[in-house]
Amino acid sequence: VSVLVAVVFLVFGNPLWPERHVRMVIIPPVHRMTTTAIKNAWPDLPDKIDLNVSRPRPATGERI
């Protein structure tokens, strides 16, 4: 049976069953602040940042 299907496919050049066409749907990224259920629209960030607590940025070829 598989040989017969292969021969028909090679002779006619098309599959025996129709091809399915799918429509592509592109979902845009959501904006996090407008879709969350919080009162204020912006995150609460501190007024000052202590740079002694933060780690320095690694060099280009360096891994952590």
XYZ file of C-alpha atoms in Angstrom:
64
model
C 0.000 0.000 0.000
C 2.802 2.430 0.862
C 4.521 1.675 -2.454
C 1.281 2.452 -4.318
C 0.909 5.762 -2.480
C 4.549 6.623 -3.242
C 4.109 5.808 -6.946
C 0.927 7.908 -7.191
C 2.687 10.747 -5.397
C 5.661 10.603 -7.769
C 3.511 10.306 -10.915
C 1.069 13.114 -10.184
C 3.425 15.291 -8.146
C 0.794 16.161 -5.537
C -0.214 14.412 -2.337
C -3.490 12.495 -2.312
C -4.911 14.555 0.543
C -5.370 18.349 0.402
C -2.842 20.599 2.093
C -4.104 22.586 5.034
C -3.579 26.325 4.981
C -3.182 28.007 8.329
C -3.526 31.731 8.935
C -0.710 33.158 10.999
C -1.719 35.267 13.979
C 0.899 37.622 15.406
C 0.318 38.529 19.036
C 1.997 41.813 19.992
C 3.776 41.972 23.353
C 1.672 43.336 26.178
C 2.689 46.343 28.230
C 3.186 45.105 31.749
C 2.139 48.241 33.575
C -1.185 48.641 31.770
C -2.212 44.998 32.148
C -1.404 44.391 35.819
C -3.958 44.804 38.575
C -2.184 47.386 40.719
C -3.193 50.876 41.812
C -0.227 52.931 40.667
C 0.862 52.754 37.059
C 4.602 52.752 37.763
C 6.707 50.561 40.058
C 7.861 51.952 43.390
C 11.563 52.654 42.911
C 13.821 54.119 45.578
C 14.875 57.767 45.328
C 18.555 56.906 45.782
C 20.534 53.824 44.779
C 23.456 52.641 46.909
C 26.144 51.665 44.389
C 28.220 49.939 47.089
C 25.569 47.223 47.324
C 25.326 46.600 43.581
C 27.814 44.378 41.792
C 29.956 45.822 38.977
C 29.138 44.925 35.402
C 31.261 41.964 34.214
C 33.722 42.408 31.374
C 32.714 41.348 27.856
C 34.364 37.912 27.836
C 33.942 37.211 31.534
C 31.329 34.811 32.923
C 29.865 34.770 36.399
